[in-house]
mmCIF file of C-alpha atoms in Angstrom:
data_model
loop_
_atom_site.group_PDB
_atom_site.id
_atom_site.type_symbol
_atom_site.label_atom_id
_atom_site.label_comp_id
_atom_site.label_asym_id
_atom_site.label_seq_id
_atom_site.Cartn_x
_atom_site.Cartn_y
_atom_site.Cartn_z
ATOM 1 C CA LEU A 1 -4.279 -82.273 -0.375
ATOM 2 C CA THR A 2 -0.860 -83.165 0.939
ATOM 3 C CA GLY A 3 1.412 -81.659 3.542
ATOM 4 C CA ASN A 4 0.514 -79.459 6.487
ATOM 5 C CA THR A 5 -3.032 -78.115 6.188
ATOM 6 C CA ASP A 6 -3.144 -76.277 9.556
ATOM 7 C CA GLN A 7 -2.907 -72.927 7.789
ATOM 8 C CA LEU A 8 -5.134 -73.700 4.833
ATOM 9 C CA TRP A 9 -7.359 -70.719 3.933
ATOM 10 C CA LEU A 10 -10.630 -71.272 2.104
ATOM 11 C CA PRO A 11 -12.319 -68.497 0.110
ATOM 12 C CA GLN A 12 -15.507 -67.069 1.630
ATOM 13 C CA LEU A 13 -18.332 -65.093 0.011
ATOM 14 C CA TYR A 14 -18.883 -61.707 1.691
ATOM 15 C CA TYR A 15 -22.194 -59.865 1.782
ATOM 16 C CA ASP A 16 -23.432 -56.749 3.558
ATOM 17 C CA ALA A 17 -26.057 -57.639 6.151
ATOM 18 C CA SER A 18 -27.626 -54.189 5.699
ATOM 19 C CA PRO A 19 -28.637 -53.744 2.042
ATOM 20 C CA ILE A 20 -28.943 -50.239 0.655
ATOM 21 C CA PRO A 21 -32.497 -48.926 1.258
ATOM 22 C CA SER A 22 -34.585 -47.572 -1.602
ATOM 23 C CA ALA A 23 -36.928 -44.596 -1.644
ATOM 24 C CA PRO A 24 -40.566 -45.178 -2.669
ATOM 25 C CA ASN A 25 -41.035 -44.351 -6.334
ATOM 26 C CA ASN A 26 -43.967 -42.010 -5.698
ATOM 27 C CA ILE A 27 -41.763 -39.521 -3.798
ATOM 28 C CA LEU A 28 -38.501 -40.012 -5.699
ATOM 29 C CA ASN A 29 -36.982 -37.115 -7.670
ATOM 30 C CA LYS A 30 -40.008 -34.846 -7.218
ATOM 31 C CA THR A 31 -40.327 -31.597 -5.306
ATOM 32 C CA PHE A 32 -42.576 -31.775 -2.248
ATOM 33 C CA VAL A 33 -43.607 -29.799 0.776
ATOM 34 C CA LEU A 34 -43.438 -31.985 3.898
ATOM 35 C CA GLN A 35 -46.429 -31.168 6.058
ATOM 36 C CA ALA A 36 -46.663 -32.481 9.600
ATOM 37 C CA LYS A 37 -49.838 -34.540 9.231
ATOM 38 C CA ASP A 38 -53.061 -32.937 10.516
ATOM 39 C CA THR A 39 -51.340 -29.578 11.053
ATOM 40 C CA SER A 40 -50.756 -26.451 8.968
ATOM 41 C CA PHE A 41 -46.997 -26.575 9.546
ATOM 42 C CA ASN A 42 -44.266 -27.603 7.123
ATOM 43 C CA LEU A 43 -40.720 -28.883 7.516
ATOM 44 C CA ASN A 44 -38.618 -25.756 7.172
ATOM 45 C CA ILE A 45 -34.982 -24.637 7.165
ATOM 46 C CA TYR A 46 -34.504 -21.909 9.729
ATOM 47 C CA GLY A 47 -33.424 -18.505 8.451
ATOM 48 C CA THR A 48 -33.985 -16.334 5.419
ATOM 49 C CA GLU A 49 -33.732 -18.569 2.363
ATOM 50 C CA THR A 50 -30.140 -19.694 2.972
ATOM 51 C CA VAL A 51 -28.543 -22.966 4.033
ATOM 52 C CA ALA A 52 -25.174 -23.962 5.518
ATOM 53 C CA ASN A 53 -23.641 -26.830 7.487
ATOM 54 C CA GLU A 54 -25.349 -27.238 10.884
ATOM 55 C CA ARG A 55 -28.259 -24.974 9.865
ATOM 56 C CA ASN A 56 -31.254 -25.710 12.085
ATOM 57 C CA VAL A 57 -34.481 -27.351 10.853
ATOM 58 C CA ASN A 58 -37.915 -26.749 12.372
ATOM 59 C CA ILE A 59 -41.592 -26.599 11.445
ATOM 60 C CA TYR A 60 -43.169 -23.364 10.301
ATOM 61 C CA SER A 61 -46.425 -21.961 8.982
ATOM 62 C CA ALA A 62 -46.852 -22.649 5.277
ATOM 63 C CA ASP A 63 -44.816 -20.179 3.247
ATOM 64 C CA ASP A 64 -44.086 -20.242 -0.466
ATOM 65 C CA VAL A 65 -40.298 -20.371 -0.126
ATOM 66 C CA GLN A 66 -37.530 -22.753 -1.180
ATOM 67 C CA ALA A 67 -36.769 -23.446 2.496
ATOM 68 C CA GLN A 68 -39.994 -25.507 2.593
ATOM 69 C CA ARG A 69 -39.374 -27.434 -0.616
ATOM 70 C CA TRP A 70 -37.656 -30.828 -0.502
ATOM 71 C CA ILE A 71 -36.614 -33.546 -2.950
ATOM 72 C CA VAL A 72 -35.821 -37.220 -2.236
ATOM 73 C CA LYS A 73 -32.939 -38.613 -4.273
ATOM 74 C CA GLN A 74 -31.535 -42.108 -4.393
ATOM 75 C CA THR A 75 -27.736 -41.977 -3.895
ATOM 76 C CA SER A 76 -25.238 -44.832 -4.056
ATOM 77 C CA ALA A 77 -25.465 -45.081 -0.258
ATOM 78 C CA GLY A 78 -29.264 -44.851 -0.087
ATOM 79 C CA PRO A 79 -32.039 -42.192 -0.114
ATOM 80 C CA LYS A 80 -31.361 -38.680 1.119
ATOM 81 C CA LEU A 81 -33.664 -35.679 1.583
ATOM 82 C CA PHE A 82 -32.263 -32.599 -0.151
ATOM 83 C CA THR A 83 -33.325 -28.978 0.163
ATOM 84 C CA LYS A 84 -34.314 -27.001 -2.926
ATOM 85 C CA LEU A 85 -32.359 -24.072 -1.511
ATOM 86 C CA ASN A 86 -29.187 -25.886 -2.531
ATOM 87 C CA GLU A 87 -29.280 -29.521 -3.581
ATOM 88 C CA ASP A 88 -25.790 -30.138 -2.219
ATOM 89 C CA PHE A 89 -27.318 -30.078 1.267
ATOM 90 C CA ALA A 90 -29.373 -32.882 2.833
ATOM 91 C CA LEU A 91 -31.168 -33.489 6.118
ATOM 92 C CA ASN A 92 -28.672 -34.724 8.691
ATOM 93 C CA ILE A 93 -28.517 -36.100 12.257
ATOM 94 C CA ARG A 94 -26.096 -34.515 14.684
ATOM 95 C CA THR A 95 -25.347 -37.578 16.791
ATOM 96 C CA THR A 96 -24.103 -35.674 19.847
ATOM 97 C CA ASP A 97 -27.614 -34.478 20.703
ATOM 98 C CA ASN A 98 -30.000 -36.084 18.159
ATOM 99 C CA GLU A 99 -30.547 -32.675 16.608
ATOM 100 C CA ARG A 100 -31.669 -32.396 13.012
ATOM 101 C CA THR A 101 -29.578 -30.077 10.892
ATOM 102 C CA MET A 102 -28.552 -29.568 7.301
ATOM 103 C CA TYR A 103 -25.184 -30.783 6.048
ATOM 104 C CA ILE A 104 -23.334 -31.300 2.798
ATOM 105 C CA ALA A 105 -24.572 -34.686 1.569
ATOM 106 C CA GLN A 106 -21.411 -35.758 -0.231
ATOM 107 C CA GLY A 107 -19.225 -37.805 2.114
ATOM 108 C CA ASN A 108 -21.821 -37.749 4.895
ATOM 109 C CA ASP A 109 -23.562 -41.060 4.202
ATOM 110 C CA LYS A 110 -23.616 -42.308 7.791
ATOM 111 C CA ASP A 111 -25.625 -39.347 9.093
ATOM 112 C CA SER A 112 -27.854 -38.500 6.125
ATOM 113 C CA VAL A 113 -29.114 -41.779 4.581
ATOM 114 C CA LEU A 114 -32.813 -42.138 5.359
ATOM 115 C CA GLU A 115 -35.597 -44.685 5.200
ATOM 116 C CA PHE A 116 -39.158 -43.657 4.356
ATOM 117 C CA ILE A 117 -41.640 -45.898 6.156
ATOM 118 C CA SER A 118 -45.264 -45.853 5.007
ATOM 119 C CA ALA A 119 -47.694 -44.597 7.651
ATOM 120 C CA GLY A 120 -50.603 -46.423 6.030
ATOM 121 C CA GLU A 121 -52.064 -43.430 4.195
ATOM 122 C CA SER A 122 -51.341 -42.146 0.717
ATOM 123 C CA MET A 123 -48.169 -40.014 0.586
ATOM 124 C CA CYS A 124 -47.694 -40.212 4.357
ATOM 125 C CA TYR A 125 -44.378 -41.454 5.793
ATOM 126 C CA LYS A 126 -42.304 -41.671 8.926
ATOM 127 C CA ILE A 127 -38.704 -40.694 8.270
ATOM 128 C CA ARG A 128 -35.946 -42.785 9.880
ATOM 129 C CA THR A 129 -32.181 -42.281 9.964
ATOM 130 C CA TYR A 130 -31.079 -45.572 8.493
ATOM 131 C CA ASN A 131 -27.821 -45.922 10.414
ATOM 132 C CA HIS A 132 -29.068 -44.614 13.771
ATOM 133 C CA ASP A 133 -32.638 -45.964 14.090
ATOM 134 C CA LYS A 134 -34.036 -42.531 15.006
ATOM 135 C CA TYR A 135 -37.202 -40.900 13.658
ATOM 136 C CA LEU A 136 -37.871 -37.316 12.596
ATOM 137 C CA SER A 137 -40.174 -35.870 15.268
ATOM 138 C CA ILE A 138 -41.597 -32.554 16.434
ATOM 139 C CA SER A 139 -40.193 -31.587 19.827
ATOM 140 C CA GLY A 140 -42.710 -30.262 22.342
ATOM 141 C CA ASP A 141 -45.801 -28.252 21.400
ATOM 142 C CA VAL A 142 -46.858 -28.275 17.760
ATOM 143 C CA LYS A 143 -46.563 -24.623 16.767
ATOM 144 C CA SER A 144 -44.848 -22.471 14.192
ATOM 145 C CA GLY A 145 -41.132 -22.440 14.913
ATOM 146 C CA ALA A 146 -41.119 -25.649 16.988
ATOM 147 C CA ASP A 147 -37.922 -27.681 16.848
ATOM 148 C CA VAL A 148 -37.659 -30.978 15.022
ATOM 149 C CA ILE A 149 -35.429 -33.714 16.469
ATOM 150 C CA TRP A 150 -34.543 -37.373 15.937
ATOM 151 C CA SER A 151 -36.261 -39.572 18.526
ATOM 152 C CA SER A 152 -37.644 -43.045 19.189
ATOM 153 C CA SER A 153 -40.238 -44.616 16.903
ATOM 154 C CA ASP A 154 -43.119 -44.086 19.349
ATOM 155 C CA LYS A 155 -42.649 -40.309 19.066
ATOM 156 C CA ALA A 156 -42.248 -40.248 15.292
ATOM 157 C CA THR A 157 -44.128 -37.569 13.371
ATOM 158 C CA VAL A 158 -46.043 -38.605 10.259
ATOM 159 C CA TRP A 159 -45.057 -36.410 7.313
ATOM 160 C CA LYS A 160 -47.402 -35.857 4.412
ATOM 161 C CA PHE A 161 -45.671 -35.294 1.071
ATOM 162 C CA VAL A 162 -47.647 -32.577 -0.731
ATOM 163 C CA ASP A 163 -46.828 -31.662 -4.323
ATOM 164 C CA GLU A 164 -45.396 -28.136 -4.420
ATOM 165 C CA ASN A 165 -48.032 -26.941 -6.897
ATOM 166 C CA THR A 166 -50.783 -28.182 -4.590
ATOM 167 C CA ALA A 167 -49.235 -26.657 -1.492
ATOM 168 C CA PHE A 168 -48.382 -23.414 -3.273
ATOM 169 C CA PRO A 169 -50.604 -22.988 -6.355
ATOM 170 C CA PRO A 170 -49.020 -20.852 -9.085
ATOM 171 C CA PHE A 171 -50.251 -17.252 -9.005
ATOM 172 C CA ASP A 172 -51.821 -15.417 -11.929
ATOM 173 C CA PRO A 173 -49.657 -12.828 -13.733
ATOM 174 C CA ILE A 174 -50.735 -9.224 -13.235
ATOM 175 C CA PRO A 175 -52.761 -8.144 -16.302
ATOM 176 C CA SER A 176 -50.809 -5.689 -18.455
ATOM 177 C CA GLU A 177 -53.617 -3.093 -18.396
ATOM 178 C CA ILE A 178 -53.054 -2.480 -14.670
ATOM 179 C CA LEU A 179 -49.387 -3.447 -14.194
ATOM 180 C CA ASN A 180 -47.115 -0.745 -12.726
ATOM 181 C CA LYS A 181 -49.702 2.010 -13.197
ATOM 182 C CA GLU A 182 -51.398 4.283 -10.662
ATOM 183 C CA PHE A 183 -55.135 3.742 -10.158
ATOM 184 C CA TYR A 184 -58.030 4.618 -7.900
ATOM 185 C CA LEU A 185 -60.101 1.471 -7.112
ATOM 186 C CA MET A 186 -63.840 2.158 -7.084
ATOM 187 C CA ALA A 187 -66.145 -0.346 -5.376
ATOM 188 C CA ASP A 188 -68.922 -1.443 -7.738
ATOM 189 C CA ASN A 189 -72.353 0.173 -7.387
ATOM 190 C CA SER A 190 -70.947 3.006 -5.314
ATOM 191 C CA GLU A 191 -69.008 6.255 -5.427
ATOM 192 C CA CYS A 192 -66.498 5.017 -2.867
ATOM 193 C CA TYR A 193 -62.855 4.106 -3.356
ATOM 194 C CA LEU A 194 -60.352 1.795 -1.656
ATOM 195 C CA ASN A 195 -58.637 3.879 0.990
ATOM 196 C CA VAL A 196 -55.921 3.613 3.652
ATOM 197 C CA HIS A 197 -57.559 4.851 6.849
ATOM 198 C CA GLY A 198 -56.058 7.942 8.447
ATOM 199 C CA THR A 199 -54.467 11.163 7.305
ATOM 200 C CA GLU A 200 -52.086 10.380 4.452
ATOM 201 C CA SER A 201 -49.886 7.986 6.424
ATOM 202 C CA VAL A 202 -49.376 4.213 6.610
ATOM 203 C CA ALA A 203 -47.961 1.782 9.159
ATOM 204 C CA VAL A 204 -47.993 -1.921 9.920
ATOM 205 C CA GLY A 205 -51.555 -2.956 10.734
ATOM 206 C CA ARG A 206 -53.172 0.236 9.402
ATOM 207 C CA ASN A 207 -56.799 -0.464 8.485
ATOM 208 C CA VAL A 208 -58.201 -0.288 4.954
ATOM 209 C CA ASN A 209 -61.736 0.888 4.122
ATOM 210 C CA VAL A 210 -63.664 2.627 1.348
ATOM 211 C CA TYR A 211 -64.206 6.372 1.267
ATOM 212 C CA THR A 212 -65.616 9.056 -0.967
ATOM 213 C CA LYS A 213 -63.126 10.232 -3.555
ATOM 214 C CA GLU A 214 -60.281 12.465 -2.519
ATOM 215 C CA LYS A 215 -57.245 13.357 -4.576
ATOM 216 C CA CYS A 216 -54.678 11.747 -2.287
ATOM 217 C CA ASN A 217 -52.034 9.026 -2.046
ATOM 218 C CA ALA A 218 -54.185 7.069 0.427
ATOM 219 C CA GLN A 219 -56.522 6.247 -2.468
ATOM 220 C CA THR A 220 -53.835 5.673 -5.095
ATOM 221 C CA TRP A 221 -52.740 2.071 -5.702
ATOM 222 C CA ILE A 222 -50.135 0.305 -7.855
ATOM 223 C CA ALA A 223 -50.287 -3.379 -8.854
ATOM 224 C CA LYS A 224 -46.730 -4.626 -9.218
ATOM 225 C CA TYR A 225 -44.401 -7.512 -8.368
ATOM 226 C CA CYS A 226 -42.330 -7.916 -5.215
ATOM 227 C CA ASN A 227 -39.920 -10.866 -5.093
ATOM 228 C CA GLY A 228 -41.587 -12.077 -8.271
ATOM 229 C CA LYS A 229 -45.093 -12.195 -6.790
ATOM 230 C CA PRO A 230 -48.108 -9.888 -7.413
ATOM 231 C CA ARG A 231 -49.058 -7.334 -4.737
ATOM 232 C CA LEU A 232 -51.109 -4.144 -4.482
ATOM 233 C CA PHE A 233 -49.063 -1.267 -3.085
ATOM 234 C CA THR A 234 -50.141 2.063 -1.673
ATOM 235 C CA LYS A 235 -48.632 5.251 -3.114
ATOM 236 C CA LEU A 236 -48.219 6.467 0.471
ATOM 237 C CA ASN A 237 -45.146 4.241 0.824
ATOM 238 C CA ASN A 238 -44.053 1.743 -1.810
ATOM 239 C CA ALA A 239 -42.915 -0.750 0.851
ATOM 240 C CA PHE A 240 -46.518 -1.342 2.028
ATOM 241 C CA ALA A 241 -49.071 -3.588 0.342
ATOM 242 C CA LEU A 242 -52.552 -4.961 1.045
ATOM 243 C CA ASN A 243 -52.475 -7.631 3.758
ATOM 244 C CA ILE A 244 -54.852 -10.176 5.300
ATOM 245 C CA PHE A 245 -55.233 -10.272 9.083
ATOM 246 C CA GLY A 246 -57.079 -13.035 10.948
ATOM 247 C CA LYS A 247 -58.632 -16.300 9.771
ATOM 248 C CA THR A 248 -62.405 -15.692 10.058
ATOM 249 C CA ASN A 249 -63.945 -12.566 8.486
ATOM 250 C CA SER A 250 -60.333 -11.603 7.862
ATOM 251 C CA ASN A 251 -59.680 -7.891 8.043
ATOM 252 C CA CYS A 252 -57.839 -5.993 5.318
ATOM 253 C CA THR A 253 -54.828 -4.083 6.613
ATOM 254 C CA MET A 254 -51.495 -2.752 5.388
ATOM 255 C CA TYR A 255 -48.150 -4.505 5.929
ATOM 256 C CA THR A 256 -44.654 -4.374 4.487
ATOM 257 C CA ALA A 257 -44.606 -6.636 1.435
ATOM 258 C CA ASN A 258 -41.059 -7.964 1.612
ATOM 259 C CA GLY A 259 -41.038 -11.184 3.637
ATOM 260 C CA ASN A 260 -44.836 -11.246 3.874
ATOM 261 C CA GLU A 261 -45.580 -13.472 0.865
ATOM 262 C CA ARG A 262 -48.095 -15.647 2.670
ATOM 263 C CA ASP A 263 -50.434 -12.765 3.512
ATOM 264 C CA SER A 264 -50.015 -10.296 0.646
ATOM 265 C CA VAL A 265 -49.675 -12.158 -2.688
ATOM 266 C CA LEU A 266 -52.733 -11.510 -4.885
ATOM 267 C CA ASP A 267 -54.508 -12.770 -7.974
ATOM 268 C CA PHE A 268 -56.418 -10.214 -10.054
ATOM 269 C CA LYS A 269 -59.480 -12.017 -11.459
ATOM 270 C CA LYS A 270 -60.720 -10.118 -14.480
ATOM 271 C CA VAL A 271 -64.465 -9.478 -14.779
ATOM 272 C CA ASP A 272 -64.386 -6.881 -17.596
ATOM 273 C CA THR A 273 -62.104 -4.167 -18.925
ATOM 274 C CA LEU A 274 -60.378 -2.616 -15.897
ATOM 275 C CA LYS A 275 -62.807 -4.449 -13.584
ATOM 276 C CA TYR A 276 -61.442 -7.109 -11.194
ATOM 277 C CA LYS A 277 -62.148 -9.227 -8.175
ATOM 278 C CA ILE A 278 -59.029 -9.310 -6.020
ATOM 279 C CA LYS A 279 -58.090 -12.652 -4.469
ATOM 280 C CA MET A 280 -55.651 -13.267 -1.607
ATOM 281 C CA HIS A 281 -53.695 -16.037 -3.334
ATOM 282 C CA TYR A 282 -52.724 -18.334 -0.460
ATOM 283 C CA HIS A 283 -55.967 -17.918 1.486
ATOM 284 C CA ASP A 284 -58.537 -18.207 -1.318
ATOM 285 C CA LYS A 285 -60.367 -15.119 -0.052
ATOM 286 C CA TYR A 286 -61.603 -12.047 -1.934
ATOM 287 C CA LEU A 287 -61.418 -8.341 -1.158
ATOM 288 C CA THR A 288 -64.960 -7.343 -0.196
ATOM 289 C CA VAL A 289 -66.698 -4.262 1.179
ATOM 290 C CA ASP A 290 -68.245 -5.313 4.495
ATOM 291 C CA GLY A 291 -71.813 -4.207 3.794
ATOM 292 C CA LYS A 292 -73.027 -1.233 1.784
ATOM 293 C CA ALA A 293 -70.187 0.853 0.377
ATOM 294 C CA THR A 294 -70.502 4.226 2.067
ATOM 295 C CA LYS A 295 -68.023 6.709 3.498
ATOM 296 C CA GLY A 296 -65.773 4.765 5.940
ATOM 297 C CA THR A 297 -67.188 1.230 5.395
ATOM 298 C CA ASN A 298 -64.661 -1.452 6.365
ATOM 299 C CA VAL A 299 -63.084 -3.833 3.847
ATOM 300 C CA ILE A 300 -62.508 -7.530 4.610
ATOM 301 C CA TRP A 301 -61.409 -10.754 2.904
ATOM 302 C CA THR A 302 -64.207 -13.274 2.353
ATOM 303 C CA ASP A 303 -64.294 -16.745 0.788
ATOM 304 C CA ASP A 304 -67.586 -16.033 -1.018
ATOM 305 C CA TYR A 305 -66.683 -15.296 -4.652
ATOM 306 C CA ASP A 306 -70.255 -14.344 -5.571
ATOM 307 C CA LYS A 307 -70.379 -11.641 -2.881
ATOM 308 C CA ALA A 308 -66.861 -10.396 -3.582
ATOM 309 C CA THR A 309 -66.642 -6.756 -4.611
ATOM 310 C CA VAL A 310 -65.822 -5.894 -8.213
ATOM 311 C CA TRP A 311 -63.216 -3.124 -8.227
ATOM 312 C CA THR A 312 -62.981 -0.725 -11.163
ATOM 313 C CA PHE A 313 -59.455 0.536 -11.786
ATOM 314 C CA LYS A 314 -59.739 4.219 -12.709
ATOM 315 C CA GLU A 315 -56.982 6.633 -13.623
ATOM 316 C CA GLU A 316 -56.901 9.922 -11.757
ATOM 317 C CA ASP A 317 -58.240 11.960 -14.688
ATOM 318 C CA ASP A 318 -61.241 9.625 -14.903
ATOM 319 C CA VAL A 319 -62.014 10.200 -11.222
ATOM 320 C CA PHE A 320 -61.287 13.901 -11.058
ATOM 321 C CA ILE A 321 -62.324 15.296 -14.447
ATOM 322 C CA PRO A 322 -60.326 18.477 -15.088
ATOM 323 C CA ALA A 323 -62.370 21.683 -15.278
ATOM 324 C CA PRO A 324 -62.505 23.112 -18.810
ATOM 325 C CA GLY A 325 -60.282 26.118 -19.422
ATOM 326 C CA ALA A 326 -61.302 29.486 -21.004
ATOM 327 C CA PRO A 327 -59.940 30.273 -24.496
ATOM 328 C CA ALA A 328 -56.775 32.328 -24.297
ATOM 329 C CA GLU A 329 -58.246 35.064 -26.502
ATOM 330 C CA LEU A 330 -60.894 35.837 -23.874
ATOM 331 C CA ILE A 331 -58.749 35.805 -20.754
ATOM 332 C CA GLY A 332 -58.152 39.282 -19.256
ATOM 333 C CA ASN A 333 -60.184 41.187 -21.858
ATOM 334 C CA GLU A 334 -63.496 43.073 -21.619
ATOM 335 C CA PHE A 335 -66.387 42.128 -23.911
ATOM 336 C CA PHE A 336 -70.080 42.671 -24.535
ATOM 337 C CA LEU A 337 -71.916 39.334 -24.837
ATOM 338 C CA ARG A 338 -74.621 39.395 -27.511
ATOM 339 C CA ALA A 339 -77.249 36.653 -27.701
ATOM 340 C CA GLY A 340 -76.743 35.075 -31.131
ATOM 341 C CA ASN A 341 -77.673 37.388 -34.011
ATOM 342 C CA SER A 342 -80.135 39.357 -31.899
ATOM 343 C CA GLN A 343 -79.908 42.935 -30.728
ATOM 344 C CA TYR A 344 -79.840 41.830 -27.069
ATOM 345 C CA TYR A 345 -76.852 41.618 -24.718
ATOM 346 C CA LEU A 346 -76.164 39.858 -21.421
ATOM 347 C CA ASN A 347 -77.127 42.289 -18.678
ATOM 348 C CA VAL A 348 -77.189 42.566 -14.878
ATOM 349 C CA HIS A 349 -80.712 43.582 -13.917
ATOM 350 C CA GLY A 350 -81.133 46.865 -12.139
ATOM 351 C CA SER A 351 -79.821 50.357 -12.502
#
């Protein structure tokens, strides 16, 4: 080199000190429910099956909705956690208050790239915001509706990735022989029928029992779909369907079907023609008469399949057989009634 070298520039190799993180292969590009480990609560987008920028995220009781389904995707900036409600939206950190919200993923790399850190158990991870070193954590008491925030590592929640078909098993289609038709449901080995307690009215929480047959709407039922899922509706009011109440020896009640998927979706398990055991889909319990089926006996949901009641679906004319009618030629006319070919006639004794 000759001349003045005071301003000589030498080329330098540049590298990013923070390489792009990668998502674990076992959770990549698959739909999961994220369950807070050792609880019955799932990561959930607040609201009624919609998402928008700044929409809140919490934990909630397990519910078969898109707001509880998530998918990890590897983007050019790193892994992001997208909602199945709308895969343009990903989990986000609002840096002003460490809140967790949803936000459009495109162009939001700084606040939505995540790292999934193994918690030492299969499919269990802590979730870290890669550019902020904060961890997804339940805030306060662990209960349905509790907030989720970004906090320090010592408060991090462990999230279990549960396959959607394990978390929410697919339901059975309603058999065509009972779909959208009116039936009376007779409990096996009895003359009693499924019945909404009371006097031809229904309300939230109304009890269900069995009762001797009466030609009424309280004993008339229709198996049909609501929001694409099987239910059993009362003819009293087509907004109300069978419901499960309580966890142990769960009572059978009535509740509005719309928005009540967790406690009213059914599977109809066929035993024979028009004979079924009725299963509460998400609870794995069966509709069962609580003891001997007599007038007014209560109906519950039990997990014992062998003891579950078999219900016979009977159309109204099979329950209430119409009385035979007199031939038109006889109605309103006077006759003598002779016994066969004899000379004797039907007679009222006496004079």
